[in-house]
mmCIF file of C-alpha atoms in Angstrom:
data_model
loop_
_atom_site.group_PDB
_atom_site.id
_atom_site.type_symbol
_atom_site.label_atom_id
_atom_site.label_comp_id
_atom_site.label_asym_id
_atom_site.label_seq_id
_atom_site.Cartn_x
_atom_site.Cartn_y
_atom_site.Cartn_z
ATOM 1 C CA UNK A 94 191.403 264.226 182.785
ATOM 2 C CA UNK A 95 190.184 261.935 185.486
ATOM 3 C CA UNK A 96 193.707 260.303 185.746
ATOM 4 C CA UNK A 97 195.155 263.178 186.244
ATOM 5 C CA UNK A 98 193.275 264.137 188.429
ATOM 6 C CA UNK A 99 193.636 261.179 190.752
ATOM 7 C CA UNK A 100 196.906 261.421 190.350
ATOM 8 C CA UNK A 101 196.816 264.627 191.682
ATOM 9 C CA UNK A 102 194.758 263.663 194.184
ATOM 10 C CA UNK A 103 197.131 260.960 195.274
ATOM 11 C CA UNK A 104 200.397 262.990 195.365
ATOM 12 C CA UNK A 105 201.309 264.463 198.374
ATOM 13 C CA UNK A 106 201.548 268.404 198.935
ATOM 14 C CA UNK A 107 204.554 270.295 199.405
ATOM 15 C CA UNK A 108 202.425 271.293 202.552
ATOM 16 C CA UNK A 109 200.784 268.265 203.416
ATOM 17 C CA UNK A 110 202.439 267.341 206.922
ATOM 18 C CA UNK A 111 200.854 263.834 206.770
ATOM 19 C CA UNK A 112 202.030 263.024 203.452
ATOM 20 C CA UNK A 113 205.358 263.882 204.441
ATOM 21 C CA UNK A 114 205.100 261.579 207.438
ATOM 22 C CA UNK A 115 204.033 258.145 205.044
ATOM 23 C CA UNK A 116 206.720 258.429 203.022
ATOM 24 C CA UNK A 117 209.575 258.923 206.303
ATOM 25 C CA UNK A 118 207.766 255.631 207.721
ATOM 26 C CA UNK A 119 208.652 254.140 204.018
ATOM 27 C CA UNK A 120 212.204 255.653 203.916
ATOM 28 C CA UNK A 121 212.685 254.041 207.376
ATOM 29 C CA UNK A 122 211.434 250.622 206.746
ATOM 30 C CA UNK A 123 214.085 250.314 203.797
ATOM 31 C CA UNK A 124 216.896 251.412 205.611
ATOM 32 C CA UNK A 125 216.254 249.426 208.090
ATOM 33 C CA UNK A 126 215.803 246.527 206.189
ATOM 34 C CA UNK A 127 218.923 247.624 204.010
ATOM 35 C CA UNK A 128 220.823 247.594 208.031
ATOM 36 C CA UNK A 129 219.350 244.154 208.438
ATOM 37 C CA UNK A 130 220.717 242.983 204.741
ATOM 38 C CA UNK A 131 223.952 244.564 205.314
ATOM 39 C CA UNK A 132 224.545 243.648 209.141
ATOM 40 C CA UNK A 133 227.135 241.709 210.861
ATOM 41 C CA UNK A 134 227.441 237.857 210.319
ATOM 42 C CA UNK A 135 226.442 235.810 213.801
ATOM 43 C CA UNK A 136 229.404 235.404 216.153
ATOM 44 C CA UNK A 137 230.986 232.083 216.448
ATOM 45 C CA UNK A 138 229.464 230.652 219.811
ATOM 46 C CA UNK A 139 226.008 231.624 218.080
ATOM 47 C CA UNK A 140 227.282 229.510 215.266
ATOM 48 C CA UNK A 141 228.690 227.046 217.191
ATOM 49 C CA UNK A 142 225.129 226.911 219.237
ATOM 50 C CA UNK A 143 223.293 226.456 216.068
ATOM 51 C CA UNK A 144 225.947 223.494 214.879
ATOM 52 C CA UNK A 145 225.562 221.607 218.123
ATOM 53 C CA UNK A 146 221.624 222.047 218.231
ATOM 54 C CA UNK A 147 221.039 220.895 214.385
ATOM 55 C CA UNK A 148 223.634 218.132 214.898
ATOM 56 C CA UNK A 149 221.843 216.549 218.317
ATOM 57 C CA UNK A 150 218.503 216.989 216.035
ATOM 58 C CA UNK A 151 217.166 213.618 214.669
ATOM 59 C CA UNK A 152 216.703 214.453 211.354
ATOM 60 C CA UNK A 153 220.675 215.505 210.977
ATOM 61 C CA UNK A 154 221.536 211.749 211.490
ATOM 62 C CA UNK A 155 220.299 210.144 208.317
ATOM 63 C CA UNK A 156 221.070 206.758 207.584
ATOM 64 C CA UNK A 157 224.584 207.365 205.745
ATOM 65 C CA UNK A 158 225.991 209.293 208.387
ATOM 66 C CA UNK A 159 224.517 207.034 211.086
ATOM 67 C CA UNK A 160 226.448 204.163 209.986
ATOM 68 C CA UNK A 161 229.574 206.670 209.136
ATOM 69 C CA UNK A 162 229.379 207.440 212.221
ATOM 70 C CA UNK A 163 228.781 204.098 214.237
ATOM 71 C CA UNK A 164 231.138 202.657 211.911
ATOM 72 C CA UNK A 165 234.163 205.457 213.033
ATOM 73 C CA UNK A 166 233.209 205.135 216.940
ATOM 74 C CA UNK A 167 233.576 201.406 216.385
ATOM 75 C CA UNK A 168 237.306 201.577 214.767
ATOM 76 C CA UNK A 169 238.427 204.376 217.393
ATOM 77 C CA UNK A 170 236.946 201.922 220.235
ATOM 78 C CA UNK A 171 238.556 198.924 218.842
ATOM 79 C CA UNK A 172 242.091 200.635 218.652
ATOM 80 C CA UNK A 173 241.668 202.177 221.826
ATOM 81 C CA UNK A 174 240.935 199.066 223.132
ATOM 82 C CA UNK A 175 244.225 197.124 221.176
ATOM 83 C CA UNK A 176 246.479 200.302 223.110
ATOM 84 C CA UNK A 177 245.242 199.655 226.127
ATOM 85 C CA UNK A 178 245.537 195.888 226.859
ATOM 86 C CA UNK A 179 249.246 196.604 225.030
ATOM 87 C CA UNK A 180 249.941 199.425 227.560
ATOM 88 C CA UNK A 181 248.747 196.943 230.769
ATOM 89 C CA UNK A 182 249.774 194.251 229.754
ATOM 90 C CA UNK A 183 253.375 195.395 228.878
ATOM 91 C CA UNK A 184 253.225 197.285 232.107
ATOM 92 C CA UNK A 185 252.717 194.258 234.281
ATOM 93 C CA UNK A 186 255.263 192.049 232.242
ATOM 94 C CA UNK A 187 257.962 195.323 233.384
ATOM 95 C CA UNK A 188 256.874 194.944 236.873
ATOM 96 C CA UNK A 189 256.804 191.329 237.272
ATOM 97 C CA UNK A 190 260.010 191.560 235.646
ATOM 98 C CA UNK A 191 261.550 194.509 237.961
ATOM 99 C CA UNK A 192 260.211 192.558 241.360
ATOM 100 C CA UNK A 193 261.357 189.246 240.272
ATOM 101 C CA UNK A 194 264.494 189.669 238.024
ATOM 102 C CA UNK A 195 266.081 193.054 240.076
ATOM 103 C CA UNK A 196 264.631 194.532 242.574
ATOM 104 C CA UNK A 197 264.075 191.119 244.875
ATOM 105 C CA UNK A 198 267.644 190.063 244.038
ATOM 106 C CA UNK A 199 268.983 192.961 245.347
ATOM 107 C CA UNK A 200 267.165 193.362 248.553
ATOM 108 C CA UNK A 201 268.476 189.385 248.477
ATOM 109 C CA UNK A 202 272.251 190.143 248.063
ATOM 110 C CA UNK A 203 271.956 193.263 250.260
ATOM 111 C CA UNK A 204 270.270 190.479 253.367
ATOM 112 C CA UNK A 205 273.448 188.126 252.355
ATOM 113 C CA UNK A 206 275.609 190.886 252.935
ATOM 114 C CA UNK A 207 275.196 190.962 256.348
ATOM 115 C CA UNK A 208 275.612 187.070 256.552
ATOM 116 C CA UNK A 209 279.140 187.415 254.810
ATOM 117 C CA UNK A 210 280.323 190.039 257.311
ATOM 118 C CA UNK A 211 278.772 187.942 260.482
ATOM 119 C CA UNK A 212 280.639 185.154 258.956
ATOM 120 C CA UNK A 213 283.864 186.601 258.006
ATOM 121 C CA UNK A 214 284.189 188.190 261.372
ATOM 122 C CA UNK A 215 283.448 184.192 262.931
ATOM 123 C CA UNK A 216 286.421 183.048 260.650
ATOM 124 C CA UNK A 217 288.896 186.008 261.797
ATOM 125 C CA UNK A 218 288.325 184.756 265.380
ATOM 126 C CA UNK A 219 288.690 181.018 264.127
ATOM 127 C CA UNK A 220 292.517 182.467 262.476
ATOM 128 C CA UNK A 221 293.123 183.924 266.190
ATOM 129 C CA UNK A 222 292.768 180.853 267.695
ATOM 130 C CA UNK A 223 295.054 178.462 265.608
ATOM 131 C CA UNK A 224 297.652 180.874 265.711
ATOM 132 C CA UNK A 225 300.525 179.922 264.087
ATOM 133 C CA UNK A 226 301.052 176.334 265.407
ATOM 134 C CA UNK A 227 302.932 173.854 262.658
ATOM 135 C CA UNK A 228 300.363 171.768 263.750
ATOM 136 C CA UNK A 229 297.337 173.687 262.359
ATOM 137 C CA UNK A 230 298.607 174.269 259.164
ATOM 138 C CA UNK A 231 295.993 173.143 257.128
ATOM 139 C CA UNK A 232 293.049 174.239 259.151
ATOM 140 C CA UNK A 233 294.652 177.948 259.284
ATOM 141 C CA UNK A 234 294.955 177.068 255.602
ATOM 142 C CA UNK A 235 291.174 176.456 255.577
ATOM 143 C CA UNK A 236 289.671 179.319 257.674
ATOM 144 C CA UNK A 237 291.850 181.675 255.686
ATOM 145 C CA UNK A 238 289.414 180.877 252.495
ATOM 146 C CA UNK A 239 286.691 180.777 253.940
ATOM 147 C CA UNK A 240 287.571 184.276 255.161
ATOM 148 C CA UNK A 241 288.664 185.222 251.978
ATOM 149 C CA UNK A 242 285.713 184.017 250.176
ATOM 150 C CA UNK A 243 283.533 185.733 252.591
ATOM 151 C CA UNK A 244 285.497 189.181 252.024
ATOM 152 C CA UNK A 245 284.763 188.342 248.466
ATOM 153 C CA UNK A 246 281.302 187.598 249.108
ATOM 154 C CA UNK A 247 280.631 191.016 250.864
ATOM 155 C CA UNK A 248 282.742 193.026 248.068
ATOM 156 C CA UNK A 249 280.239 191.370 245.057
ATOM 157 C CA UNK A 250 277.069 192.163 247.404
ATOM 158 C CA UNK A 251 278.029 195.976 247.750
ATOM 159 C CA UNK A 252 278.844 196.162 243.849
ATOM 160 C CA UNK A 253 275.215 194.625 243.572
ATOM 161 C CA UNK A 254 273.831 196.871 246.133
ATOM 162 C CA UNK A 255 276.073 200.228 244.749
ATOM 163 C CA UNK A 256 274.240 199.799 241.011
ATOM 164 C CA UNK A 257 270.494 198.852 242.547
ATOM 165 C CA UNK A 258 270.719 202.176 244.748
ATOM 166 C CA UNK A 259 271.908 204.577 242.060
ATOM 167 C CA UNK A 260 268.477 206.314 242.373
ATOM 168 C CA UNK A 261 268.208 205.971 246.075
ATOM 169 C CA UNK A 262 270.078 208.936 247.968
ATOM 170 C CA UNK A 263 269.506 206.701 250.908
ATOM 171 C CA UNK A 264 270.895 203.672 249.056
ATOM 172 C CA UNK A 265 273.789 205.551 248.555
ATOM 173 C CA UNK A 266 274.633 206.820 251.614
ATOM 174 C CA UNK A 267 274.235 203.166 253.200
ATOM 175 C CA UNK A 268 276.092 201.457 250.833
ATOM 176 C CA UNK A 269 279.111 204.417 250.991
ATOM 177 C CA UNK A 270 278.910 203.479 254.828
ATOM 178 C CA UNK A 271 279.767 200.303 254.870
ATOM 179 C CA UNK A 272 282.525 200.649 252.457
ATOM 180 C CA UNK A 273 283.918 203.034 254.434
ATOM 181 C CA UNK A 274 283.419 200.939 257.734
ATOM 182 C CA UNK A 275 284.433 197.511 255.561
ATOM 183 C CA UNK A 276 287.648 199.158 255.330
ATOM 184 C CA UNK A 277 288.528 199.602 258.396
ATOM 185 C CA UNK A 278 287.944 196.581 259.986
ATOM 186 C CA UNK A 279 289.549 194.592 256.939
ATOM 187 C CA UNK A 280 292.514 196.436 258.108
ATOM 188 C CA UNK A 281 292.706 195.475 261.591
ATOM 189 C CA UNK A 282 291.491 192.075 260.971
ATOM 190 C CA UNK A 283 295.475 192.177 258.693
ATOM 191 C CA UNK A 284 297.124 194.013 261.801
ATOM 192 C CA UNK A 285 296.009 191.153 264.526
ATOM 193 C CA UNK A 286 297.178 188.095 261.890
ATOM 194 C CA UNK A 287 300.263 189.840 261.772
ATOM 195 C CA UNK A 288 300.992 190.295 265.422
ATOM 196 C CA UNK A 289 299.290 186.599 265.847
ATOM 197 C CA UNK A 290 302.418 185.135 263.104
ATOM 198 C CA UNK A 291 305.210 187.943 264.798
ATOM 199 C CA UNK A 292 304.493 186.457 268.446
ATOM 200 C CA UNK A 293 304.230 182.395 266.979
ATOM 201 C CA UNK A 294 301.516 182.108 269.702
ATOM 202 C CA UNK A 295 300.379 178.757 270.502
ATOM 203 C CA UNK A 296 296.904 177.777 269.149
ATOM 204 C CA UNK A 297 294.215 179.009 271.639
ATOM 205 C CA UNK A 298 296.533 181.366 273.155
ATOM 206 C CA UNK A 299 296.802 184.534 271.352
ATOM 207 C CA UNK A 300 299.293 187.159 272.207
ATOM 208 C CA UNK A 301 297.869 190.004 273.718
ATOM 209 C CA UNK A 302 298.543 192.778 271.284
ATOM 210 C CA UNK A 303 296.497 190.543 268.462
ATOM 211 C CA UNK A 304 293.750 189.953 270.715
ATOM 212 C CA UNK A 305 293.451 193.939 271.719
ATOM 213 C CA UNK A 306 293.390 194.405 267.826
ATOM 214 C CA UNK A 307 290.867 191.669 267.366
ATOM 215 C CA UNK A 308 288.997 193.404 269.647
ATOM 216 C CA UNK A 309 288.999 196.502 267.950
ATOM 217 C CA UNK A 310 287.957 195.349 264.687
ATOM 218 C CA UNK A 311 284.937 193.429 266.011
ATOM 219 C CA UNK A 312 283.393 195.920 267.818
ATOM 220 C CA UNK A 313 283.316 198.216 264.443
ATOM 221 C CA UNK A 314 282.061 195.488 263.005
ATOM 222 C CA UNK A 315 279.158 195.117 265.392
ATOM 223 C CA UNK A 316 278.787 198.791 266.155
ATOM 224 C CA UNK A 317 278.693 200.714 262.625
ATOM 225 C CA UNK A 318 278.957 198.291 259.843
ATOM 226 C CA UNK A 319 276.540 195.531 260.759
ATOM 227 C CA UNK A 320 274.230 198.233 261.527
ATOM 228 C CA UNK A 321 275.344 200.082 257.906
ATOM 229 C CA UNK A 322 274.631 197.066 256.503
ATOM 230 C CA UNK A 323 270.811 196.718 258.144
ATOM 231 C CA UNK A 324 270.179 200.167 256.248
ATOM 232 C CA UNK A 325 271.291 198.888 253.115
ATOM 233 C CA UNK A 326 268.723 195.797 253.408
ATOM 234 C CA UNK A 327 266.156 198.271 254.696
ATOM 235 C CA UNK A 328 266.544 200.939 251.322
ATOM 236 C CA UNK A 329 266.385 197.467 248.912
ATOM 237 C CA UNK A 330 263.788 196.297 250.808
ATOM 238 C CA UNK A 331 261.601 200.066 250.847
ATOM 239 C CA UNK A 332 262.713 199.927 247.055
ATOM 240 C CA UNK A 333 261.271 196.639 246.756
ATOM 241 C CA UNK A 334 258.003 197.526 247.932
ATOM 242 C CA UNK A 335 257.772 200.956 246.494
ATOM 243 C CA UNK A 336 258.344 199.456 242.593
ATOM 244 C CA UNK A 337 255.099 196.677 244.093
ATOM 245 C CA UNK A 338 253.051 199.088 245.049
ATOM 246 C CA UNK A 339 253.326 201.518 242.054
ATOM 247 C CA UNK A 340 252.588 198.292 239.697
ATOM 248 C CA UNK A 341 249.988 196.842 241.702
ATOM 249 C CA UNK A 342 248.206 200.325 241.209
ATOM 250 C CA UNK A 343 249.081 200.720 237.399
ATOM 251 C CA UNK A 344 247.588 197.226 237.055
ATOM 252 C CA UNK A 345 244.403 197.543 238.725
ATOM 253 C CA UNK A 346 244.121 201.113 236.952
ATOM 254 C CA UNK A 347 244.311 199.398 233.926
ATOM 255 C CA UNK A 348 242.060 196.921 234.896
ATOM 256 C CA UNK A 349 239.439 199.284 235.013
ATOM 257 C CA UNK A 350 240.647 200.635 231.912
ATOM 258 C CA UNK A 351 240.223 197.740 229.986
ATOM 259 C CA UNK A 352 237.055 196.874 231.271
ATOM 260 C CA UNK A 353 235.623 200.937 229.923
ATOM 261 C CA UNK A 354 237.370 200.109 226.548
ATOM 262 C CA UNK A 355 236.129 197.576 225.767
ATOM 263 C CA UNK A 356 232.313 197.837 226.720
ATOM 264 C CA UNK A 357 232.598 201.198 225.055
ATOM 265 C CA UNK A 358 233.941 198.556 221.735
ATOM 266 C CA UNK A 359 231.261 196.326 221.816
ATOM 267 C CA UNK A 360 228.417 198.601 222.607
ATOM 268 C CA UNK A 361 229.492 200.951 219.542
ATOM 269 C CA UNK A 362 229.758 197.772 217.846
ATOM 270 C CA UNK A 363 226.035 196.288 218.552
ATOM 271 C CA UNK A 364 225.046 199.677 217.767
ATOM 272 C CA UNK A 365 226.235 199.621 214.779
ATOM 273 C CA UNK A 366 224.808 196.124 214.189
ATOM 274 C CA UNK A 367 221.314 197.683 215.080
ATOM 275 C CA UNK A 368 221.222 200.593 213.007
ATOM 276 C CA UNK A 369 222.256 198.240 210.193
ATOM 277 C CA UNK A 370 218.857 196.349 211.094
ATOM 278 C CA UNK A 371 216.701 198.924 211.325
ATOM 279 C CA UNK A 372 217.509 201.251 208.761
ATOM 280 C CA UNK A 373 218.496 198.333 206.074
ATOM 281 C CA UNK A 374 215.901 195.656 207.227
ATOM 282 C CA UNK A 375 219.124 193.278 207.701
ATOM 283 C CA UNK A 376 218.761 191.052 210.483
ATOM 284 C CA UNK A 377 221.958 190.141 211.214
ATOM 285 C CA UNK A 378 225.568 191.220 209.354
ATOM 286 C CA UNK A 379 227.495 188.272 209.753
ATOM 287 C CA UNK A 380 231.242 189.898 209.582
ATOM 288 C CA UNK A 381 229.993 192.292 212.186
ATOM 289 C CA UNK A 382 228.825 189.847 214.131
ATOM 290 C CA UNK A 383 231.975 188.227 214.114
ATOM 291 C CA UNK A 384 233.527 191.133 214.947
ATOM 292 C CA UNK A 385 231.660 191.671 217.829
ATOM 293 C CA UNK A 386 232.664 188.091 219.075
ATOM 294 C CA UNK A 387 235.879 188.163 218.757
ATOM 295 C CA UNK A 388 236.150 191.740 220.335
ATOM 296 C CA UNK A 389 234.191 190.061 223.137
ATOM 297 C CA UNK A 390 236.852 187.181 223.673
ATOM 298 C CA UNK A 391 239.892 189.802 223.281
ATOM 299 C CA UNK A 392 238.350 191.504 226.238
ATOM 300 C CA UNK A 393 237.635 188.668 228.025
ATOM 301 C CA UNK A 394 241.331 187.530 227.524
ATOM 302 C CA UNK A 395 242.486 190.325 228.403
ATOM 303 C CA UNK A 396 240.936 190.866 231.584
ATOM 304 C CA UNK A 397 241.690 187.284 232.592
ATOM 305 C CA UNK A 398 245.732 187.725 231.519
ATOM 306 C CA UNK A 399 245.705 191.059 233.643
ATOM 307 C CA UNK A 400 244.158 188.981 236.545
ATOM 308 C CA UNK A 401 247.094 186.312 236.368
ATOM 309 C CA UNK A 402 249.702 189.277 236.011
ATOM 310 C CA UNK A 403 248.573 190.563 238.931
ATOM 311 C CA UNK A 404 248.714 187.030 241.228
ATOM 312 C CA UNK A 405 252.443 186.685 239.535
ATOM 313 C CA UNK A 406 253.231 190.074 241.093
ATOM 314 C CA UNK A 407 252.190 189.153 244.786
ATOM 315 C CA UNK A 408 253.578 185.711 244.318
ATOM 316 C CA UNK A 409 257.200 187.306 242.831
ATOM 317 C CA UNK A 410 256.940 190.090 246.054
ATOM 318 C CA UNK A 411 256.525 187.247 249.092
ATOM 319 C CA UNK A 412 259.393 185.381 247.246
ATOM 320 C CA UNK A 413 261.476 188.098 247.893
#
C-alpha cells in the first residue's frame, strides 16, 4: 500500500501545471540532444582548421613521421637542387654558346660588310683608271678579282646577315636595303667598264661618259648603301647585346637560385641528422653524413662553375 501510494504521490496530475512543465523541460533536452546527434558534419575550412592546428601540434610529430618527414624534405631538396644547377648551368653553356658561336659572328660579318663594299668601290675606281691600255693588262687583270672577290665577299656577309636577322623586323628591313641598293650600284659599276673598254681610253684618262657613270654609282654607294649597311651592323650589334643581357640576368637569377636550393638541401639534411640523434641516441649516421658532404661540395661546385660561366660570357661579349 505504501508503494502505491508513493507512486501516486510521484505521478503527475492530469491537472498539475508544474508536473506538466518537468516533463516539457525533459522532452526538450532529448530533442535537442537528438538535433545535436543528428546535426550537420563540420564544414571543410573547420576541418581543414582542425587538420592544420593538430598537425603544427608537437605531439602529432612522433618520431616515425619526424624522420618520414625530414627524410622526404631531404630527397625533394636534393632533386630540386640536381634541376637547378642542370637548368643554370645548361643555360649559361646556350648563352656562351649563342654570344660566342652566332650572335658575335654575325655582328662580325655584318662590320666586314661594310669593309667589302668600301673596298670594292676603291677597286672599281682602280678599273677606271687603267682603262683599257695593252699595257695594263695584268693589273686590270688583278683589280678585276679583287673586285670580284669583294662582290663575293659582300654577297656571303648579307646571306650571313639575312639568316641571323630572321627574328629581327629591323634586321630585315636593313639587310633588304642593301640588297636592293647593292644592286644598283653593281649595275653601274658594269655600265662605266663598258663605256671605259667602248672608248679604249688611255690609262688615267677615262672617257667622260664612264666617269659620269662612275660617279653615279659611288655616290649610292656612299649615300644609301654604306649607310644601309651601318644599320645592319647596328641590329647585329643591338642583337648581340640583347641575347648578353638576357643571359647575364638568367645566370645571376640562378645564382641565387642555387644558393636557396641548396641551403634549403643541407639544412633539411642536418635536420634530419639531428632528429636521428635525439630521438635514437645516435651520434652521428655516417651515410648521412656523407651525404651531407657531398651535397655541400655539389653546391659549392656549382656555385663556383656558374661564377666561371658568367666571366666566359663577358669575356665572349668584348671579343665581339
Amino acid at each position: 500500500m505504501t508503494t502505491s501510494m508513493e507512486h501516486r504521490a510521484s505521478a503527475p496530475r492530469e491537472d498539475d501545471p508544474a508536473g506538466e512543465g518537468r516533463a516539457g523541460e525533459g522532452r526538450g533536452r532529448e530533442e535537442r540532444a537528438e538535433e545535436g546527434r543528428a546535426g550537420k558534419a563540420p564544414g571543410a575550412p573547420t576541418r581543414l582548421g582542425r587538420a592544420v592546428r593538430r598537425t603544427g601540434s608537437r605531439a602529432y610529430w612522433t618520431t616515425p613521421r619526424l624522420v618520414r618527414g625530414l627524410t622526404a624534405l631531404s630527397l625533394a631538396a636534393l632533386l630540386a637542387l640536381g634541376a637547378t644547377a642542370t637548368a643554370v648551368l645548361g643555360g649559361a653553356r646556350d648563352g656562351i654558346d649563342t654570344i660566342g658561336h652566332r650572335a658575335a659572328p654575325q655582328a662580325t660579318r655584318a662590320a666586314d660588310l661594310y669593309f667589302a663594299l668600301s673596298d670594292m668601290d676603291a677597286q672599281a675606281a682602280n678599273l677606271l683608271l687603267v682603262g683599257a691600255d695593252p699595257d695594263y693588262t695584268a693589273l686590270r687583270r688583278q683589280t678585276l678579282d679583287a673586285y670580284e672577290q669583294r662582290r663575293a665577299q659582300a654577297d656571303d656577309d648579307l646571306q650571313q646577315a639575312a639568316q641571323a636577322a630572321a627574328d629581327d623586323p629591323a634586321g630585315q628591313r636593313a639587310v633588304q636595303l642593301v640588297l636592293g641598293r647593292l644592286g644598283g650600284y653593281e649595275a653601274l659599276v658594269a655600265q662605266a667598264r663598258l663605256l671605259e673598254e667602248q672608248a679604249k681610253a688611255p690609262a688615267g684618262q677615262p672617257s667622260p661618259a664612264a666617269l659620269d657613270t662612275y660617279r653615279q654609282a659611288t655616290d649610292l654607294l656612299r649615300q644609301q648603301l654604306l649607310p644601309a649597311a651601318d644599320q645592319v651592323t647596328a641590329a647585329n650589334e643591338a642583337t648581340v647585346g640583347q641575347v648578353y643581357s638576357g643571359q647575364r640576368r638568367a645566370l645571376g637569377g640562378g645564382w641565387w637560385w642555387l644558393l636557396a636550393v641548396g641551403l634549403l638541401a643541407l639544412a633539411a639534411l642536418l635536420g634530419l641528422q639531428r632528429a636521428l640523434a635525439v630521438r635514437y641516441r645516435r651520434v652521428l649516421s655516417p651515410a648521412l653524413a656523407a651525404v651531407t658532404v657531398l651535397t655541400g661540395v655539389a653546391l659549392v661546385t656549382a656555385l663556383a662553375l656558374a661564377g666561371r660561366a658568367d666571366d666566359r660570357l663577358v669575356t665572349a661579349k668584348s671579343n665581339a
